[in-house]
Coordinates of C-alpha atoms and ligand atoms in Angstrom, one line a residue:
M17 CA -16.7 14.2 -59.6
R18 CA -16.0 10.8 -61.1
E19 CA -14.1 12.4 -64.0
I20 CA -11.9 14.3 -61.5
I21 CA -11.2 11.1 -59.5
R22 CA -10.4 9.2 -62.7
K23 CA -8.0 12.0 -63.9
K24 CA -6.0 11.9 -60.6
R25 CA -6.2 8.1 -60.4
D26 CA -4.5 8.0 -63.8
G27 CA -1.8 10.5 -62.7
Q28 CA -3.0 13.5 -64.6
K29 CA -2.8 17.1 -63.5
L30 CA -6.1 18.6 -62.1
D31 CA -7.2 22.0 -63.5
K32 CA -7.9 24.9 -61.2
S33 CA -11.7 24.4 -62.0
D34 CA -11.5 20.7 -61.0
I35 CA -10.0 21.7 -57.6
E36 CA -12.5 24.5 -57.1
F37 CA -15.4 22.1 -57.9
F38 CA -14.0 19.6 -55.4
I39 CA -13.5 22.0 -52.6
N40 CA -16.9 23.6 -53.1
G41 CA -18.5 20.2 -53.0
V42 CA -16.6 19.3 -49.8
T43 CA -17.6 22.5 -48.1
T44 CA -21.3 22.2 -49.0
K45 CA -21.2 18.5 -48.3
E46 CA -22.6 17.8 -51.8
I47 CA -19.9 15.3 -52.6
P48 CA -20.3 12.1 -50.6
N49 CA -17.6 11.0 -48.3
Y50 CA -16.8 7.9 -50.4
Q51 CA -16.0 10.0 -53.5
I52 CA -13.9 12.5 -51.4
S53 CA -12.0 9.6 -49.9
A54 CA -11.4 8.1 -53.3
L55 CA -9.9 11.4 -54.6
L56 CA -7.8 11.7 -51.4
M57 CA -6.3 8.3 -52.0
A58 CA -5.6 9.1 -55.6
I59 CA -3.8 12.4 -54.5
F60 CA -2.0 10.3 -51.9
Y61 CA -0.6 8.0 -54.6
K62 CA -0.2 10.3 -57.6
G63 CA 0.7 13.6 -55.8
M64 CA 0.1 17.1 -56.9
N65 CA 2.6 19.6 -58.4
L66 CA 3.2 23.1 -57.1
E67 CA 0.4 24.7 -59.1
E68 CA -2.2 22.1 -58.0
T69 CA -1.1 22.3 -54.4
K70 CA -1.3 26.1 -54.5
D71 CA -4.8 26.0 -56.0
L72 CA -5.9 23.4 -53.5
T73 CA -4.6 25.6 -50.6
Y74 CA -6.2 28.7 -52.1
F75 CA -9.7 27.2 -52.4
M76 CA -9.5 25.5 -49.0
L77 CA -8.4 28.8 -47.5
N78 CA -11.3 30.6 -49.3
S79 CA -13.8 27.9 -48.3
G80 CA -14.1 30.0 -45.1
K81 CA -13.5 33.5 -43.8
K82 CA -10.2 35.2 -43.1
L83 CA -9.5 37.2 -40.0
D84 CA -8.7 40.9 -40.1
L85 CA -6.3 41.6 -37.3
S86 CA -5.2 45.0 -38.6
G87 CA -6.8 46.6 -35.5
I88 CA -4.3 44.8 -33.2
K89 CA -0.8 46.3 -33.0
G90 CA 2.2 44.1 -33.2
P91 CA 3.7 41.5 -35.5
K92 CA 1.4 38.6 -36.1
I93 CA 3.4 35.4 -36.2
D94 CA 2.4 31.8 -35.6
K95 CA 3.9 28.3 -35.7
H96 CA 2.5 25.0 -36.8
S97 CA 3.8 21.5 -36.5
T98 CA 3.4 18.9 -39.1
G99 CA 2.4 16.5 -36.4
G100 CA 4.2 14.6 -33.8
V101 CA 4.1 12.4 -30.7
G102 CA 4.1 14.2 -27.4
D103 CA 4.3 17.5 -29.2
K104 CA 2.9 20.0 -26.8
I105 CA 5.2 22.8 -27.9
S106 CA 2.4 25.1 -29.0
L107 CA 1.0 25.3 -25.5
I108 CA 4.3 26.7 -24.2
L109 CA 5.3 28.7 -27.3
A110 CA 2.1 30.7 -27.8
P111 CA 2.2 32.5 -24.4
L112 CA 6.0 32.7 -24.6
A113 CA 5.9 34.5 -27.9
A114 CA 3.1 36.7 -26.7
E115 CA 5.1 37.6 -23.6
M116 CA 7.9 38.7 -26.1
G117 CA 5.5 41.1 -27.9
I118 CA 4.3 38.8 -30.7
I119 CA 0.6 38.4 -31.5
V120 CA -0.1 34.7 -31.8
P121 CA -3.6 33.9 -33.3
M122 CA -3.2 30.1 -33.2
I123 CA -5.8 28.0 -35.1
T124 CA -5.0 24.4 -34.3
G125 CA -5.9 20.9 -35.5
R126 CA -7.1 17.8 -33.8
G127 CA -5.3 14.5 -33.5
L128 CA -4.4 13.0 -36.8
G129 CA -3.3 9.4 -37.4
H130 CA -1.0 8.4 -34.6
T131 CA -0.2 12.1 -33.7
G132 CA -1.9 14.4 -31.2
G133 CA -3.6 17.7 -32.0
T134 CA -3.4 20.9 -30.0
S135 CA -7.2 21.5 -30.0
D136 CA -7.8 18.2 -28.3
K137 CA -5.1 18.9 -25.8
M138 CA -6.5 22.3 -24.9
E139 CA -10.0 20.7 -24.4
A140 CA -8.4 18.5 -21.7
I141 CA -8.5 21.7 -19.5
P142 CA -12.0 21.6 -18.0
G143 CA -14.3 24.2 -19.4
Y144 CA -11.8 25.5 -22.1
K145 CA -13.5 26.5 -25.3
T146 CA -11.6 26.0 -28.5
S147 CA -14.5 27.0 -30.6
L148 CA -14.7 30.8 -30.4
T149 CA -16.4 33.3 -32.8
F150 CA -14.0 35.7 -34.6
G151 CA -15.1 38.5 -32.1
Q152 CA -14.3 36.4 -29.1
F153 CA -11.0 35.3 -30.6
E154 CA -10.0 38.9 -31.2
R155 CA -10.9 39.9 -27.7
V156 CA -8.7 37.2 -26.2
L157 CA -5.9 38.2 -28.5
R158 CA -6.2 41.8 -27.4
K159 CA -6.0 40.9 -23.8
T160 CA -3.3 38.3 -23.8
G161 CA -1.5 38.5 -27.1
C162 CA -2.3 34.8 -27.8
S163 CA -5.3 32.6 -28.3
I164 CA -5.4 28.9 -29.1
I165 CA -8.6 27.8 -30.9
S166 CA -9.7 25.1 -33.2
Q167 CA -11.1 25.3 -36.7
T168 CA -14.7 26.4 -36.6
R169 CA -17.2 26.3 -39.4
E170 CA -15.9 29.8 -40.3
I171 CA -12.2 28.9 -40.7
A172 CA -11.2 26.7 -43.7
P173 CA -14.2 24.4 -43.3
A174 CA -13.0 22.3 -46.2
D175 CA -10.0 21.4 -44.3
K176 CA -12.1 20.4 -41.3
E177 CA -13.9 17.9 -43.4
L178 CA -10.9 16.6 -45.3
Y179 CA -8.8 16.4 -42.1
A180 CA -11.2 14.0 -40.4
L181 CA -11.5 11.9 -43.6
R182 CA -7.8 11.7 -44.1
D183 CA -7.4 10.6 -40.5
A184 CA -9.9 7.7 -41.0
T185 CA -8.6 6.7 -44.4
E186 CA -4.8 6.6 -43.9
T187 CA -4.3 9.4 -46.4
V188 CA -2.4 11.8 -44.2
E189 CA 1.2 11.4 -45.4
S190 CA 1.0 13.4 -48.6
V191 CA 3.0 16.6 -49.4
A192 CA 0.0 18.2 -51.2
L193 CA -2.5 17.3 -48.5
I194 CA -0.4 18.3 -45.5
T195 CA 0.7 21.6 -47.2
S196 CA -2.9 22.6 -48.1
S197 CA -4.3 21.5 -44.7
I198 CA -1.8 23.5 -42.6
L199 CA -1.6 26.6 -44.8
S200 CA -5.4 26.9 -45.4
K201 CA -5.8 27.3 -41.6
K202 CA -2.8 29.4 -41.0
L203 CA -3.2 31.8 -43.9
A204 CA -6.7 32.6 -42.6
E205 CA -5.0 34.1 -39.5
D206 CA -3.9 37.3 -41.2
L207 CA -0.2 36.6 -40.4
D208 CA 3.0 38.5 -41.1
G209 CA 5.0 35.3 -40.8
L210 CA 4.7 31.6 -40.1
V211 CA 7.2 29.1 -38.6
I212 CA 6.7 25.4 -39.5
D213 CA 8.0 22.8 -37.2
L214 CA 8.6 20.1 -39.8
K215 CA 8.9 16.8 -37.9
V216 CA 11.1 14.1 -39.2
G217 CA 11.5 10.4 -38.1
E218 CA 9.5 7.4 -37.0
G219 CA 6.9 9.5 -35.1
A220 CA 6.4 12.0 -37.9
F221 CA 4.5 11.7 -41.2
M222 CA 7.8 12.3 -43.0
K223 CA 10.1 9.4 -42.0
D224 CA 13.4 10.7 -43.4
L225 CA 15.0 14.1 -44.1
A226 CA 14.8 13.7 -47.9
S227 CA 10.9 13.4 -47.9
A228 CA 10.7 16.1 -45.2
K229 CA 12.6 18.5 -47.4
K230 CA 10.2 17.9 -50.2
L231 CA 7.3 18.9 -47.9
G232 CA 9.4 21.8 -46.6
E233 CA 10.0 23.1 -50.1
M234 CA 6.4 22.8 -51.0
M235 CA 5.2 24.6 -47.9
K236 CA 7.7 27.4 -48.2
K237 CA 6.8 28.0 -51.9
V238 CA 3.0 27.8 -51.5
G239 CA 3.1 29.9 -48.3
E240 CA 5.2 32.6 -49.8
E241 CA 3.4 32.6 -53.2
L242 CA 0.2 33.2 -51.2
G243 CA 1.8 36.1 -49.4
T244 CA 3.2 34.9 -46.0
E245 CA 6.8 34.9 -45.0
M246 CA 7.8 31.4 -44.0
K247 CA 10.5 29.7 -41.9
I248 CA 11.0 26.0 -41.7
V249 CA 12.7 24.2 -38.9
F250 CA 13.3 20.5 -39.3
T251 CA 13.2 18.7 -35.9
D252 CA 13.9 15.1 -34.9
Q253 CA 10.7 13.1 -34.1
S254 CA 12.2 9.6 -33.9
S255 CA 11.4 9.5 -30.2
P256 CA 8.5 11.1 -28.4
I257 CA 8.9 14.7 -27.2
G258 CA 9.0 15.0 -23.4
R259 CA 7.7 12.3 -21.1
N260 CA 3.9 12.6 -21.5
I261 CA 1.7 11.5 -24.4
G262 CA -2.0 12.0 -24.5
N263 CA -4.1 15.1 -24.0
A264 CA -4.4 15.8 -20.3
P265 CA -0.9 14.3 -19.6
E266 CA 0.7 16.7 -22.2
V267 CA -1.1 19.7 -20.8
I268 CA 0.2 18.8 -17.3
E269 CA 3.7 18.6 -18.6
S270 CA 3.4 21.9 -20.4
V271 CA 2.1 23.6 -17.2
E272 CA 5.1 22.2 -15.3
I273 CA 7.5 23.7 -17.9
L274 CA 5.5 27.0 -17.8
K275 CA 5.9 27.0 -14.0
G276 CA 9.7 26.7 -14.4
N277 CA 10.6 23.0 -14.5
L278 CA 13.2 23.3 -17.2
T279 CA 15.4 20.3 -16.3
D280 CA 13.2 17.2 -16.8
Y281 CA 12.1 18.1 -20.4
T282 CA 15.3 19.3 -22.1
D283 CA 14.1 18.2 -25.6
T284 CA 10.7 20.0 -25.3
L285 CA 12.6 23.0 -24.2
E286 CA 15.3 23.0 -27.0
I287 CA 12.6 22.8 -29.7
T288 CA 10.5 25.5 -28.0
K289 CA 13.5 27.8 -27.8
V290 CA 14.6 27.4 -31.4
L291 CA 11.0 27.9 -32.7
A292 CA 10.7 31.0 -30.5
E293 CA 14.0 32.3 -32.0
E294 CA 12.6 31.9 -35.5
M295 CA 9.3 33.6 -34.5
C296 CA 11.4 36.5 -33.1
S297 CA 13.5 36.7 -36.2
L298 CA 10.3 37.0 -38.3
A299 CA 9.0 39.6 -35.9
G300 CA 12.3 41.5 -36.1
I301 CA 12.8 41.4 -32.3
K302 CA 15.6 40.0 -30.0
V303 CA 14.6 38.7 -26.5
E304 CA 16.3 36.5 -24.0
I305 CA 14.0 33.5 -24.4
L306 CA 14.9 31.3 -21.4
E307 CA 14.9 34.3 -19.1
T308 CA 11.4 35.1 -20.3
L309 CA 10.3 31.6 -19.7
K310 CA 11.8 31.5 -16.2
S311 CA 10.1 34.8 -15.2
G312 CA 6.8 33.2 -14.4
K313 CA 5.0 35.7 -16.6
V314 CA 4.5 33.2 -19.4
F315 CA 2.6 30.9 -17.1
E316 CA 0.5 33.9 -15.9
R317 CA -0.3 34.7 -19.5
F318 CA -1.2 31.1 -20.3
E319 CA -3.5 31.0 -17.2
K320 CA -5.2 34.3 -18.3
M321 CA -5.8 32.9 -21.9
V322 CA -7.2 29.7 -20.4
S323 CA -9.6 31.5 -18.1
L324 CA -10.7 34.0 -20.8
Q325 CA -11.7 30.9 -22.8
G326 CA -13.6 29.4 -20.0
G327 CA -11.0 27.0 -18.7
D328 CA -10.0 26.1 -15.2
L329 CA -6.5 24.7 -14.7
S330 CA -7.2 23.5 -11.2
G331 CA -9.5 20.8 -12.6
L332 CA -6.9 19.4 -15.0
T333 CA -6.2 15.7 -14.3
T334 CA -5.4 12.4 -15.8
Y335 CA -7.0 9.2 -14.4
K336 CA -6.1 8.8 -10.8
K337 CA -5.4 5.1 -11.4
S338 CA -2.5 4.2 -13.6
F339 CA -1.0 0.8 -14.8
E340 CA 2.7 0.1 -14.8
V341 CA 4.5 -1.3 -17.8
K342 CA 7.5 -3.2 -16.5
S343 CA 10.8 -3.8 -18.3
T344 CA 11.5 -7.4 -19.4
S345 CA 15.2 -6.7 -19.5
E346 CA 18.0 -4.8 -17.8
G347 CA 20.3 -2.1 -19.3
I348 CA 20.2 1.4 -20.7
V349 CA 17.2 2.7 -22.7
E350 CA 18.8 3.3 -26.1
K351 CA 15.7 4.4 -28.0
I352 CA 11.9 4.8 -27.8
D353 CA 10.1 4.5 -31.1
A354 CA 7.8 7.5 -31.3
Y355 CA 5.4 5.8 -33.9
K356 CA 4.9 2.8 -31.6
I357 CA 4.2 5.1 -28.7
G358 CA 1.8 7.1 -30.8
I359 CA -0.1 3.9 -31.6
A360 CA -0.1 2.9 -28.0
A361 CA -1.5 6.3 -27.0
L362 CA -4.2 5.8 -29.7
K363 CA -5.1 2.5 -28.0
T364 CA -5.5 4.2 -24.6
G365 CA -8.3 6.2 -26.2
A366 CA -6.3 9.4 -26.5
G367 CA -6.9 9.5 -30.3
R368 CA -9.6 8.6 -32.8
E369 CA -9.9 5.3 -34.7
K370 CA -12.9 6.6 -36.6
K371 CA -13.9 10.1 -37.6
E372 CA -16.9 10.0 -35.2
D373 CA -15.0 8.8 -32.2
N374 CA -14.7 10.9 -29.1
V375 CA -11.2 11.2 -27.6
D376 CA -10.6 10.2 -24.0
L377 CA -9.0 13.4 -22.8
K378 CA -7.7 11.9 -19.5
A379 CA -6.1 8.9 -21.3
G380 CA -2.4 8.6 -22.2
I381 CA 1.1 7.4 -21.2
K382 CA 3.8 8.7 -19.0
L383 CA 7.3 7.6 -19.9
L384 CA 9.2 7.0 -16.6
K385 CA 12.3 6.0 -18.5
V386 CA 13.6 7.8 -21.5
A387 CA 16.7 7.4 -23.7
G388 CA 20.0 7.3 -21.7
E389 CA 18.4 6.2 -18.4
E390 CA 19.1 2.9 -16.7
V391 CA 16.4 0.3 -16.0
R392 CA 16.4 -2.9 -14.0
K393 CA 14.4 -6.0 -15.0
G394 CA 10.9 -5.7 -13.6
E395 CA 11.2 -1.9 -13.0
A396 CA 8.4 0.3 -14.5
L397 CA 9.2 1.9 -17.8
A398 CA 6.0 3.7 -18.2
L399 CA 2.5 4.4 -16.7
V400 CA -0.7 4.0 -18.7
Y401 CA -3.9 5.9 -18.0
T402 CA -6.8 4.2 -19.7
K403 CA -10.2 2.7 -19.6
K404 CA -9.4 0.4 -22.5
E405 CA -8.0 -3.1 -22.7
L406 CA -4.6 -2.9 -21.2
E407 CA -2.6 -5.8 -22.8
P408 CA -2.4 -4.5 -26.4
I409 CA -1.3 -1.1 -25.0
K410 CA 1.5 -2.7 -22.9
E411 CA 2.6 -4.7 -25.9
S412 CA 2.9 -1.6 -28.0
I413 CA 4.9 0.2 -25.3
L414 CA 7.3 -2.7 -24.7
S415 CA 7.9 -3.0 -28.4
A416 CA 8.7 0.7 -28.6
Y417 CA 11.5 0.5 -26.1
S418 CA 15.1 -0.7 -27.0
V419 CA 17.0 -1.5 -23.9
G420 CA 20.7 -2.3 -24.4
K421 CA 24.2 -1.4 -23.3
K422 CA 24.9 1.7 -25.3
L423 CA 25.0 5.1 -23.5
K424 CA 23.0 7.7 -25.5
K425 CA 25.0 10.7 -26.7
D426 CA 22.9 13.8 -26.3
K427 CA 21.9 14.8 -29.8
T428 CA 20.3 18.0 -30.8
K429 CA 16.7 17.7 -31.9
I430 CA 17.2 20.5 -34.5
L431 CA 18.2 18.9 -37.9
E432 CA 18.1 21.9 -40.2
K433 CA 16.7 25.5 -40.5
W434 CA 15.5 27.2 -43.6
Ligands
LIG17 N1 -1.4 19.4 -39.2 C1 -2.4 19.8 -40.0 O1 -3.1 20.8 -39.7 N2 -2.7 19.1 -41.1 C2 -1.9 18.1 -41.5 O2 -2.2 17.5 -42.6 C3 -0.8 17.7 -40.7 C4 -0.6 18.3 -39.5

């Protein structure tokens, strides 16, 4: 292992056999975490070319089992986000796509760095099990057309290990590591097609469109070389998505949208609609998306999936007590920095500082004022739900807000589609 670390540290290409040895050792836990972390840092700095990234993805994918969904009729299409702040799109999109006739076998990740993870969010629903056997997963898929689960020991276990270590060692923002992490889980799903929501901006791992395009190119090539049709949508993540950040708060927002509140969360809705269109295009179907969402059937489907996985939406709640963050100036909210809000959410307990930490599922932030809205001095900008020390959270939230005189022009969140 030392030789492999040295090779990458010195900027050399790793051979297929090096990558196979590394991933085997990660899966069997024979390589200690300090050596794994050292190699992750070397990959972070020196990068990997297409061949290395493809090999890494291949061995991570094959560290576990793959689903066989050939017994379920219908196009199998999924979407995955590269990680955002307030990104609860999967919760709405999975039952929406299923309602349109797509089978969505969604294997999701946990919070990573300052971003949230869908598995954690779903676990904010009391009783909801994200850890299902393949048999249970298939049963839910047959009954509802969608199922949201987390990686178990069966699915890409190497990613499960690496993901937690990357989170704790600040080695997330790497084209090779993000590509292999996402695709190793997603290609285990026996998909016909995959849509990537590639987030760009302060709250994303890729801060500008140029670096996002490098990731997009790598993901498209690796995914397609490993046999899955890919679509990439670049979406703006400079500000948080929607008004709620944190696990239970985001599920509550998703439920509101699923129940038909389509006016308060126009950004969440725009991204959901475009990703749904891309999923439909991969599936070769044409459906009126907003009409489907308004029908109430998508919420029924979500409820059914939740209950089949042991969850009870009636018990979903944040902390009853919340703390106000008051504006220190007057004017129009010009911008909210998504990264700073992501960090503030981490401080509430909604994310993990260390691999072993438990997340506080009820913790988080509600943004009462978003870009374009007026605020008076002393008026509440946001609410905080937390059991942690409040002052550092308030400071982070206040530093995320820019209040000025400019009126925001409504900008689309969709930057580019490939
Ligand atoms: N989502 C993942 O599953 N992995 C990453 O590396 C980033 C986002």
